[in-house]
Amino acid sequence: SSDLQNVHSFNDILANIMASPLASLPLVKKDGSKGDITGKTVAVYFSAHWCPPCRGFTPVLKQFYEHVKAAGEPIEIIFVSGDRSDGDFKEYFHNEHGDWLAVDFGAEKERAELSKKFGVSGIPSLIIVDSHGKPIESIDGRGDVAGAKSPDAAKQAFAAWKKAAGDWRETAGTTLGGSSGAPSAAAGDAAALRAARLAALEKR
């Protein structure tokens, strides 16, 4: 069984290499607990309370998020704050944002690196990322959200995001924060079960 163990450890190493870099960020929920983006289609939201256009867009994004979540879709948003203090960040995040995640305000280096990596030149900025944490250039996240005037329009916009990001149900083992390439036996079994369930649903 040593060969089998070697295969599993290689898969684990591969998973760590291929996992989205966003999965290793210090992500927090509003209650302070650790956030998880496994199996989610992720949008990264650069914003700050001192910025009037941000304060106008955040409630629109919150409504979009709630419409998509209500439809049972795997959306997640990561707020990257440009606020001037931890107090400003907490007040803005807790009072005005949706029930999504944020990069811990104390992780100043990571926040700056994300801004640089995604080429953010102004805020608010909403960037949809693929399963490897890379921006999907063809999607105008802010425009999509602002243009979605109904729950159905929000679902349609999100469906396009999910397709461009790589639907995790169709690409088992390439989820954000999950493994990619050769999945472990457990991940393979889970994928097979999921496929069987989907096939059973389609036969009804």
PDB file of C-alpha atoms in Angstrom:
ATOM      1  CA  SER A   1       0.000   0.000   0.000  1.00  0.00           C
ATOM      2  CA  SER A   2       3.053   2.285   0.119  1.00  0.00           C
ATOM      3  CA  ASP A   3       2.587   2.988  -3.601  1.00  0.00           C
ATOM      4  CA  LEU A   4      -1.007   4.033  -2.914  1.00  0.00           C
ATOM      5  CA  GLN A   5       0.146   6.340  -0.116  1.00  0.00           C
ATOM      6  CA  ASN A   6       2.697   7.887  -2.469  1.00  0.00           C
ATOM      7  CA  VAL A   7      -0.014   8.547  -5.046  1.00  0.00           C
ATOM      8  CA  HIS A   8      -2.208  10.194  -2.418  1.00  0.00           C
ATOM      9  CA  SER A   9       0.607  12.367  -1.103  1.00  0.00           C
ATOM     10  CA  PHE A  10       1.483  13.391  -4.685  1.00  0.00           C
ATOM     11  CA  ASN A  11      -2.170  14.319  -5.239  1.00  0.00           C
ATOM     12  CA  ASP A  12      -2.124  16.391  -2.053  1.00  0.00           C
ATOM     13  CA  ILE A  13       1.003  18.227  -3.224  1.00  0.00           C
ATOM     14  CA  LEU A  14      -0.568  18.786  -6.642  1.00  0.00           C
ATOM     15  CA  ALA A  15      -3.749  20.074  -5.002  1.00  0.00           C
ATOM     16  CA  ASN A  16      -1.768  22.618  -2.995  1.00  0.00           C
ATOM     17  CA  ILE A  17       0.127  23.810  -6.064  1.00  0.00           C
ATOM     18  CA  MET A  18      -2.979  24.073  -8.234  1.00  0.00           C
ATOM     19  CA  ALA A  19      -5.361  25.505  -5.635  1.00  0.00           C
ATOM     20  CA  SER A  20      -6.472  29.071  -6.161  1.00  0.00           C
ATOM     21  CA  PRO A  21      -4.128  31.494  -4.380  1.00  0.00           C
ATOM     22  CA  LEU A  22      -7.267  33.168  -3.007  1.00  0.00           C
ATOM     23  CA  ALA A  23      -7.952  30.091  -0.858  1.00  0.00           C
ATOM     24  CA  SER A  24      -4.855  30.784   1.245  1.00  0.00           C
ATOM     25  CA  LEU A  25      -5.876  34.379   2.053  1.00  0.00           C
ATOM     26  CA  PRO A  26      -6.948  35.246   5.621  1.00  0.00           C
ATOM     27  CA  LEU A  27     -10.682  35.329   4.806  1.00  0.00           C
ATOM     28  CA  VAL A  28     -13.138  36.297   7.532  1.00  0.00           C
ATOM     29  CA  LYS A  29     -16.906  36.316   7.920  1.00  0.00           C
ATOM     30  CA  LYS A  30     -18.791  39.082   9.707  1.00  0.00           C
ATOM     31  CA  ASP A  31     -18.788  37.038  12.928  1.00  0.00           C
ATOM     32  CA  GLY A  32     -14.980  36.783  12.768  1.00  0.00           C
ATOM     33  CA  SER A  33     -14.895  33.085  11.839  1.00  0.00           C
ATOM     34  CA  LYS A  34     -12.770  31.804   8.963  1.00  0.00           C
ATOM     35  CA  GLY A  35     -14.265  31.969   5.477  1.00  0.00           C
ATOM     36  CA  ASP A  36     -14.173  29.178   2.893  1.00  0.00           C
ATOM     37  CA  ILE A  37     -14.494  29.512  -0.901  1.00  0.00           C
ATOM     38  CA  THR A  38     -14.366  25.823  -1.813  1.00  0.00           C
ATOM     39  CA  GLY A  39     -16.757  25.023  -4.657  1.00  0.00           C
ATOM     40  CA  LYS A  40     -17.790  28.655  -5.133  1.00  0.00           C
ATOM     41  CA  THR A  41     -17.736  31.036  -8.089  1.00  0.00           C
ATOM     42  CA  VAL A  42     -15.902  34.014  -6.649  1.00  0.00           C
ATOM     43  CA  ALA A  43     -16.004  37.765  -7.251  1.00  0.00           C
ATOM     44  CA  VAL A  44     -13.408  40.012  -5.580  1.00  0.00           C
ATOM     45  CA  TYR A  45     -14.818  43.374  -4.485  1.00  0.00           C
ATOM     46  CA  PHE A  46     -12.456  46.313  -3.984  1.00  0.00           C
ATOM     47  CA  SER A  47     -14.244  49.047  -2.073  1.00  0.00           C
ATOM     48  CA  ALA A  48     -14.053  51.546   0.814  1.00  0.00           C
ATOM     49  CA  HIS A  49     -16.534  53.482   2.928  1.00  0.00           C
ATOM     50  CA  TRP A  50     -14.919  56.873   2.198  1.00  0.00           C
ATOM     51  CA  CYS A  51     -15.673  56.442  -1.535  1.00  0.00           C
ATOM     52  CA  PRO A  52     -19.175  57.744  -2.470  1.00  0.00           C
ATOM     53  CA  PRO A  53     -19.553  55.560  -5.620  1.00  0.00           C
ATOM     54  CA  CYS A  54     -18.718  52.522  -3.449  1.00  0.00           C
ATOM     55  CA  ARG A  55     -21.406  53.423  -0.949  1.00  0.00           C
ATOM     56  CA  GLY A  56     -23.831  53.649  -3.884  1.00  0.00           C
ATOM     57  CA  PHE A  57     -22.800  50.327  -5.436  1.00  0.00           C
ATOM     58  CA  THR A  58     -22.506  48.158  -2.297  1.00  0.00           C
ATOM     59  CA  PRO A  59     -26.297  47.941  -1.643  1.00  0.00           C
ATOM     60  CA  VAL A  60     -26.842  47.055  -5.326  1.00  0.00           C
ATOM     61  CA  LEU A  61     -24.238  44.274  -5.051  1.00  0.00           C
ATOM     62  CA  LYS A  62     -25.808  43.089  -1.792  1.00  0.00           C
ATOM     63  CA  GLN A  63     -29.219  42.719  -3.482  1.00  0.00           C
ATOM     64  CA  PHE A  64     -27.630  40.887  -6.452  1.00  0.00           C
ATOM     65  CA  TYR A  65     -25.834  38.503  -4.053  1.00  0.00           C
ATOM     66  CA  GLU A  66     -29.039  37.821  -2.121  1.00  0.00           C
ATOM     67  CA  HIS A  67     -30.995  37.068  -5.332  1.00  0.00           C
ATOM     68  CA  VAL A  68     -28.314  34.602  -6.504  1.00  0.00           C
ATOM     69  CA  LYS A  69     -27.992  32.979  -3.045  1.00  0.00           C
ATOM     70  CA  ALA A  70     -31.784  32.607  -2.801  1.00  0.00           C
ATOM     71  CA  ALA A  71     -31.658  30.591  -6.038  1.00  0.00           C
ATOM     72  CA  GLY A  72     -29.238  28.168  -4.352  1.00  0.00           C
ATOM     73  CA  GLU A  73     -26.289  29.180  -6.530  1.00  0.00           C
ATOM     74  CA  PRO A  74     -22.653  28.849  -5.321  1.00  0.00           C
ATOM     75  CA  ILE A  75     -21.689  32.541  -5.306  1.00  0.00           C
ATOM     76  CA  GLU A  76     -19.104  34.052  -2.975  1.00  0.00           C
ATOM     77  CA  ILE A  77     -17.757  37.578  -2.763  1.00  0.00           C
ATOM     78  CA  ILE A  78     -14.466  38.597  -1.148  1.00  0.00           C
ATOM     79  CA  PHE A  79     -14.342  42.209   0.032  1.00  0.00           C
ATOM     80  CA  VAL A  80     -10.887  43.788  -0.199  1.00  0.00           C
ATOM     81  CA  SER A  81     -11.037  46.968   1.863  1.00  0.00           C
ATOM     82  CA  GLY A  82      -9.415  50.261   0.999  1.00  0.00           C
ATOM     83  CA  ASP A  83     -10.649  51.801   4.277  1.00  0.00           C
ATOM     84  CA  ARG A  84      -8.373  54.028   6.321  1.00  0.00           C
ATOM     85  CA  SER A  85      -8.672  52.143   9.605  1.00  0.00           C
ATOM     86  CA  ASP A  86      -9.783  48.817  11.056  1.00  0.00           C
ATOM     87  CA  GLY A  87     -12.706  50.629  12.705  1.00  0.00           C
ATOM     88  CA  ASP A  88     -13.882  52.069   9.370  1.00  0.00           C
ATOM     89  CA  PHE A  89     -13.525  48.645   7.746  1.00  0.00           C
ATOM     90  CA  LYS A  90     -15.561  46.890  10.455  1.00  0.00           C
ATOM     91  CA  GLU A  91     -18.323  49.502  10.448  1.00  0.00           C
ATOM     92  CA  TYR A  92     -18.633  49.387   6.640  1.00  0.00           C
ATOM     93  CA  PHE A  93     -18.382  45.576   6.388  1.00  0.00           C
ATOM     94  CA  HIS A  94     -20.854  44.838   9.200  1.00  0.00           C
ATOM     95  CA  ASN A  95     -23.432  47.528   8.454  1.00  0.00           C
ATOM     96  CA  GLU A  96     -23.565  47.835   4.664  1.00  0.00           C
ATOM     97  CA  HIS A  97     -22.162  44.703   3.039  1.00  0.00           C
ATOM     98  CA  GLY A  98     -23.873  41.403   2.238  1.00  0.00           C
ATOM     99  CA  ASP A  99     -23.238  38.236   4.214  1.00  0.00           C
ATOM    100  CA  TRP A 100     -20.031  37.506   2.293  1.00  0.00           C
ATOM    101  CA  LEU A 101     -16.315  37.302   3.134  1.00  0.00           C
ATOM    102  CA  ALA A 102     -13.543  39.851   3.542  1.00  0.00           C
ATOM    103  CA  VAL A 103      -9.762  39.733   3.547  1.00  0.00           C
ATOM    104  CA  ASP A 104      -8.779  40.418   7.160  1.00  0.00           C
ATOM    105  CA  PHE A 105      -8.012  44.151   7.419  1.00  0.00           C
ATOM    106  CA  GLY A 106      -4.787  43.362   9.278  1.00  0.00           C
ATOM    107  CA  ALA A 107      -3.449  41.553   6.188  1.00  0.00           C
ATOM    108  CA  GLU A 108      -2.237  44.809   4.634  1.00  0.00           C
ATOM    109  CA  LYS A 109       0.402  43.155   2.439  1.00  0.00           C
ATOM    110  CA  GLU A 110      -2.099  40.671   0.974  1.00  0.00           C
ATOM    111  CA  ARG A 111      -4.641  43.429   0.280  1.00  0.00           C
ATOM    112  CA  ALA A 112      -2.019  45.516  -1.532  1.00  0.00           C
ATOM    113  CA  GLU A 113      -0.835  42.489  -3.532  1.00  0.00           C
ATOM    114  CA  LEU A 114      -4.385  41.673  -4.645  1.00  0.00           C
ATOM    115  CA  SER A 115      -4.938  45.229  -5.805  1.00  0.00           C
ATOM    116  CA  LYS A 116      -1.697  45.108  -7.795  1.00  0.00           C
ATOM    117  CA  LYS A 117      -2.331  41.602  -9.178  1.00  0.00           C
ATOM    118  CA  PHE A 118      -5.779  42.535 -10.480  1.00  0.00           C
ATOM    119  CA  GLY A 119      -4.630  45.933 -11.790  1.00  0.00           C
ATOM    120  CA  VAL A 120      -7.197  47.875  -9.762  1.00  0.00           C
ATOM    121  CA  SER A 121      -6.917  51.542 -10.706  1.00  0.00           C
ATOM    122  CA  GLY A 122     -10.135  52.793  -9.114  1.00  0.00           C
ATOM    123  CA  ILE A 123     -12.935  51.691  -6.803  1.00  0.00           C
ATOM    124  CA  PRO A 124     -15.520  50.269  -6.645  1.00  0.00           C
ATOM    125  CA  SER A 125     -14.149  47.384  -8.686  1.00  0.00           C
ATOM    126  CA  LEU A 126     -15.713  43.913  -8.940  1.00  0.00           C
ATOM    127  CA  ILE A 127     -13.537  41.235 -10.517  1.00  0.00           C
ATOM    128  CA  ILE A 128     -14.823  37.748 -11.334  1.00  0.00           C
ATOM    129  CA  VAL A 129     -12.105  35.093 -11.043  1.00  0.00           C
ATOM    130  CA  ASP A 130     -11.664  31.628 -12.529  1.00  0.00           C
ATOM    131  CA  SER A 131     -10.939  28.413 -10.625  1.00  0.00           C
ATOM    132  CA  HIS A 132      -7.230  29.324 -10.452  1.00  0.00           C
ATOM    133  CA  GLY A 133      -7.915  32.769  -8.961  1.00  0.00           C
ATOM    134  CA  LYS A 134      -7.165  34.615 -12.227  1.00  0.00           C
ATOM    135  CA  PRO A 135      -9.371  37.510 -13.366  1.00  0.00           C
ATOM    136  CA  ILE A 136     -11.797  36.773 -16.214  1.00  0.00           C
ATOM    137  CA  GLU A 137     -11.131  39.743 -18.482  1.00  0.00           C
ATOM    138  CA  SER A 138     -14.250  39.219 -20.620  1.00  0.00           C
ATOM    139  CA  ILE A 139     -16.638  39.912 -17.709  1.00  0.00           C
ATOM    140  CA  ASP A 140     -17.594  43.393 -16.498  1.00  0.00           C
ATOM    141  CA  GLY A 141     -18.659  42.444 -12.980  1.00  0.00           C
ATOM    142  CA  ARG A 142     -19.762  45.904 -11.910  1.00  0.00           C
ATOM    143  CA  GLY A 143     -21.710  46.438 -15.148  1.00  0.00           C
ATOM    144  CA  ASP A 144     -23.404  43.037 -14.859  1.00  0.00           C
ATOM    145  CA  VAL A 145     -24.522  43.738 -11.285  1.00  0.00           C
ATOM    146  CA  ALA A 146     -25.715  47.277 -12.016  1.00  0.00           C
ATOM    147  CA  GLY A 147     -27.651  46.015 -15.050  1.00  0.00           C
ATOM    148  CA  ALA A 148     -29.401  43.140 -13.233  1.00  0.00           C
ATOM    149  CA  LYS A 149     -32.687  44.791 -12.288  1.00  0.00           C
ATOM    150  CA  SER A 150     -34.555  41.621 -11.236  1.00  0.00           C
ATOM    151  CA  PRO A 151     -33.859  38.277  -9.512  1.00  0.00           C
ATOM    152  CA  ASP A 152     -34.006  36.505 -12.910  1.00  0.00           C
ATOM    153  CA  ALA A 153     -31.539  38.971 -14.450  1.00  0.00           C
ATOM    154  CA  ALA A 154     -29.177  38.411 -11.500  1.00  0.00           C
ATOM    155  CA  LYS A 155     -29.392  34.633 -11.979  1.00  0.00           C
ATOM    156  CA  GLN A 156     -28.675  34.985 -15.710  1.00  0.00           C
ATOM    157  CA  ALA A 157     -25.644  37.209 -15.082  1.00  0.00           C
ATOM    158  CA  PHE A 158     -24.310  34.788 -12.473  1.00  0.00           C
ATOM    159  CA  ALA A 159     -24.837  31.819 -14.834  1.00  0.00           C
ATOM    160  CA  ALA A 160     -22.460  33.518 -17.296  1.00  0.00           C
ATOM    161  CA  TRP A 161     -19.901  34.089 -14.504  1.00  0.00           C
ATOM    162  CA  LYS A 162     -20.122  30.467 -13.427  1.00  0.00           C
ATOM    163  CA  LYS A 163     -19.694  29.197 -16.973  1.00  0.00           C
ATOM    164  CA  ALA A 164     -16.656  31.432 -17.585  1.00  0.00           C
ATOM    165  CA  ALA A 165     -15.104  30.458 -14.227  1.00  0.00           C
ATOM    166  CA  GLY A 166     -15.583  26.725 -14.908  1.00  0.00           C
ATOM    167  CA  ASP A 167     -18.594  25.140 -13.263  1.00  0.00           C
ATOM    168  CA  TRP A 168     -17.269  23.104 -10.312  1.00  0.00           C
ATOM    169  CA  ARG A 169     -19.878  20.364 -10.875  1.00  0.00           C
ATOM    170  CA  GLU A 170     -18.527  19.739 -14.373  1.00  0.00           C
ATOM    171  CA  THR A 171     -14.864  20.011 -13.420  1.00  0.00           C
ATOM    172  CA  ALA A 172     -14.649  17.930 -10.254  1.00  0.00           C
ATOM    173  CA  GLY A 173     -11.434  18.602  -8.402  1.00  0.00           C
ATOM    174  CA  THR A 174     -10.735  22.020  -9.917  1.00  0.00           C
ATOM    175  CA  THR A 175     -12.750  24.067  -7.457  1.00  0.00           C
ATOM    176  CA  LEU A 176     -11.410  27.218  -5.857  1.00  0.00           C
ATOM    177  CA  GLY A 177      -9.462  26.118  -2.848  1.00  0.00           C
ATOM    178  CA  GLY A 178      -9.876  22.478  -3.860  1.00  0.00           C
ATOM    179  CA  SER A 179      -7.638  20.111  -5.743  1.00  0.00           C
ATOM    180  CA  SER A 180      -6.910  20.257  -9.429  1.00  0.00           C
ATOM    181  CA  GLY A 181      -5.522  17.738 -11.831  1.00  0.00           C
ATOM    182  CA  ALA A 182      -5.600  14.230 -10.390  1.00  0.00           C
ATOM    183  CA  PRO A 183      -8.148  14.254  -7.565  1.00  0.00           C
ATOM    184  CA  SER A 184      -7.703  11.980  -4.580  1.00  0.00           C
ATOM    185  CA  ALA A 185      -9.801   8.815  -4.343  1.00  0.00           C
ATOM    186  CA  ALA A 186     -12.214  10.530  -1.951  1.00  0.00           C
ATOM    187  CA  ALA A 187     -12.696  13.497  -4.306  1.00  0.00           C
ATOM    188  CA  GLY A 188     -13.199  11.083  -7.216  1.00  0.00           C
ATOM    189  CA  ASP A 189     -15.854   9.156  -5.281  1.00  0.00           C
ATOM    190  CA  ALA A 190     -17.619  12.389  -4.364  1.00  0.00           C
ATOM    191  CA  ALA A 191     -17.571  13.470  -8.005  1.00  0.00           C
ATOM    192  CA  ALA A 192     -18.997  10.092  -9.099  1.00  0.00           C
ATOM    193  CA  LEU A 193     -21.779  10.368  -6.512  1.00  0.00           C
ATOM    194  CA  ARG A 194     -22.564  13.912  -7.653  1.00  0.00           C
ATOM    195  CA  ALA A 195     -22.691  12.795 -11.304  1.00  0.00           C
ATOM    196  CA  ALA A 196     -24.997   9.888 -10.395  1.00  0.00           C
ATOM    197  CA  ARG A 197     -27.305  12.216  -8.464  1.00  0.00           C
ATOM    198  CA  LEU A 198     -27.450  14.685 -11.362  1.00  0.00           C
ATOM    199  CA  ALA A 199     -28.157  11.831 -13.830  1.00  0.00           C
ATOM    200  CA  ALA A 200     -30.958  10.538 -11.573  1.00  0.00           C
ATOM    201  CA  LEU A 201     -32.489  14.033 -11.398  1.00  0.00           C
ATOM    202  CA  GLU A 202     -32.399  14.386 -15.187  1.00  0.00           C
ATOM    203  CA  LYS A 203     -34.241  11.057 -15.637  1.00  0.00           C
ATOM    204  CA  ARG A 204     -37.241  12.228 -13.624  1.00  0.00           C
TER     205      ARG A 204
END
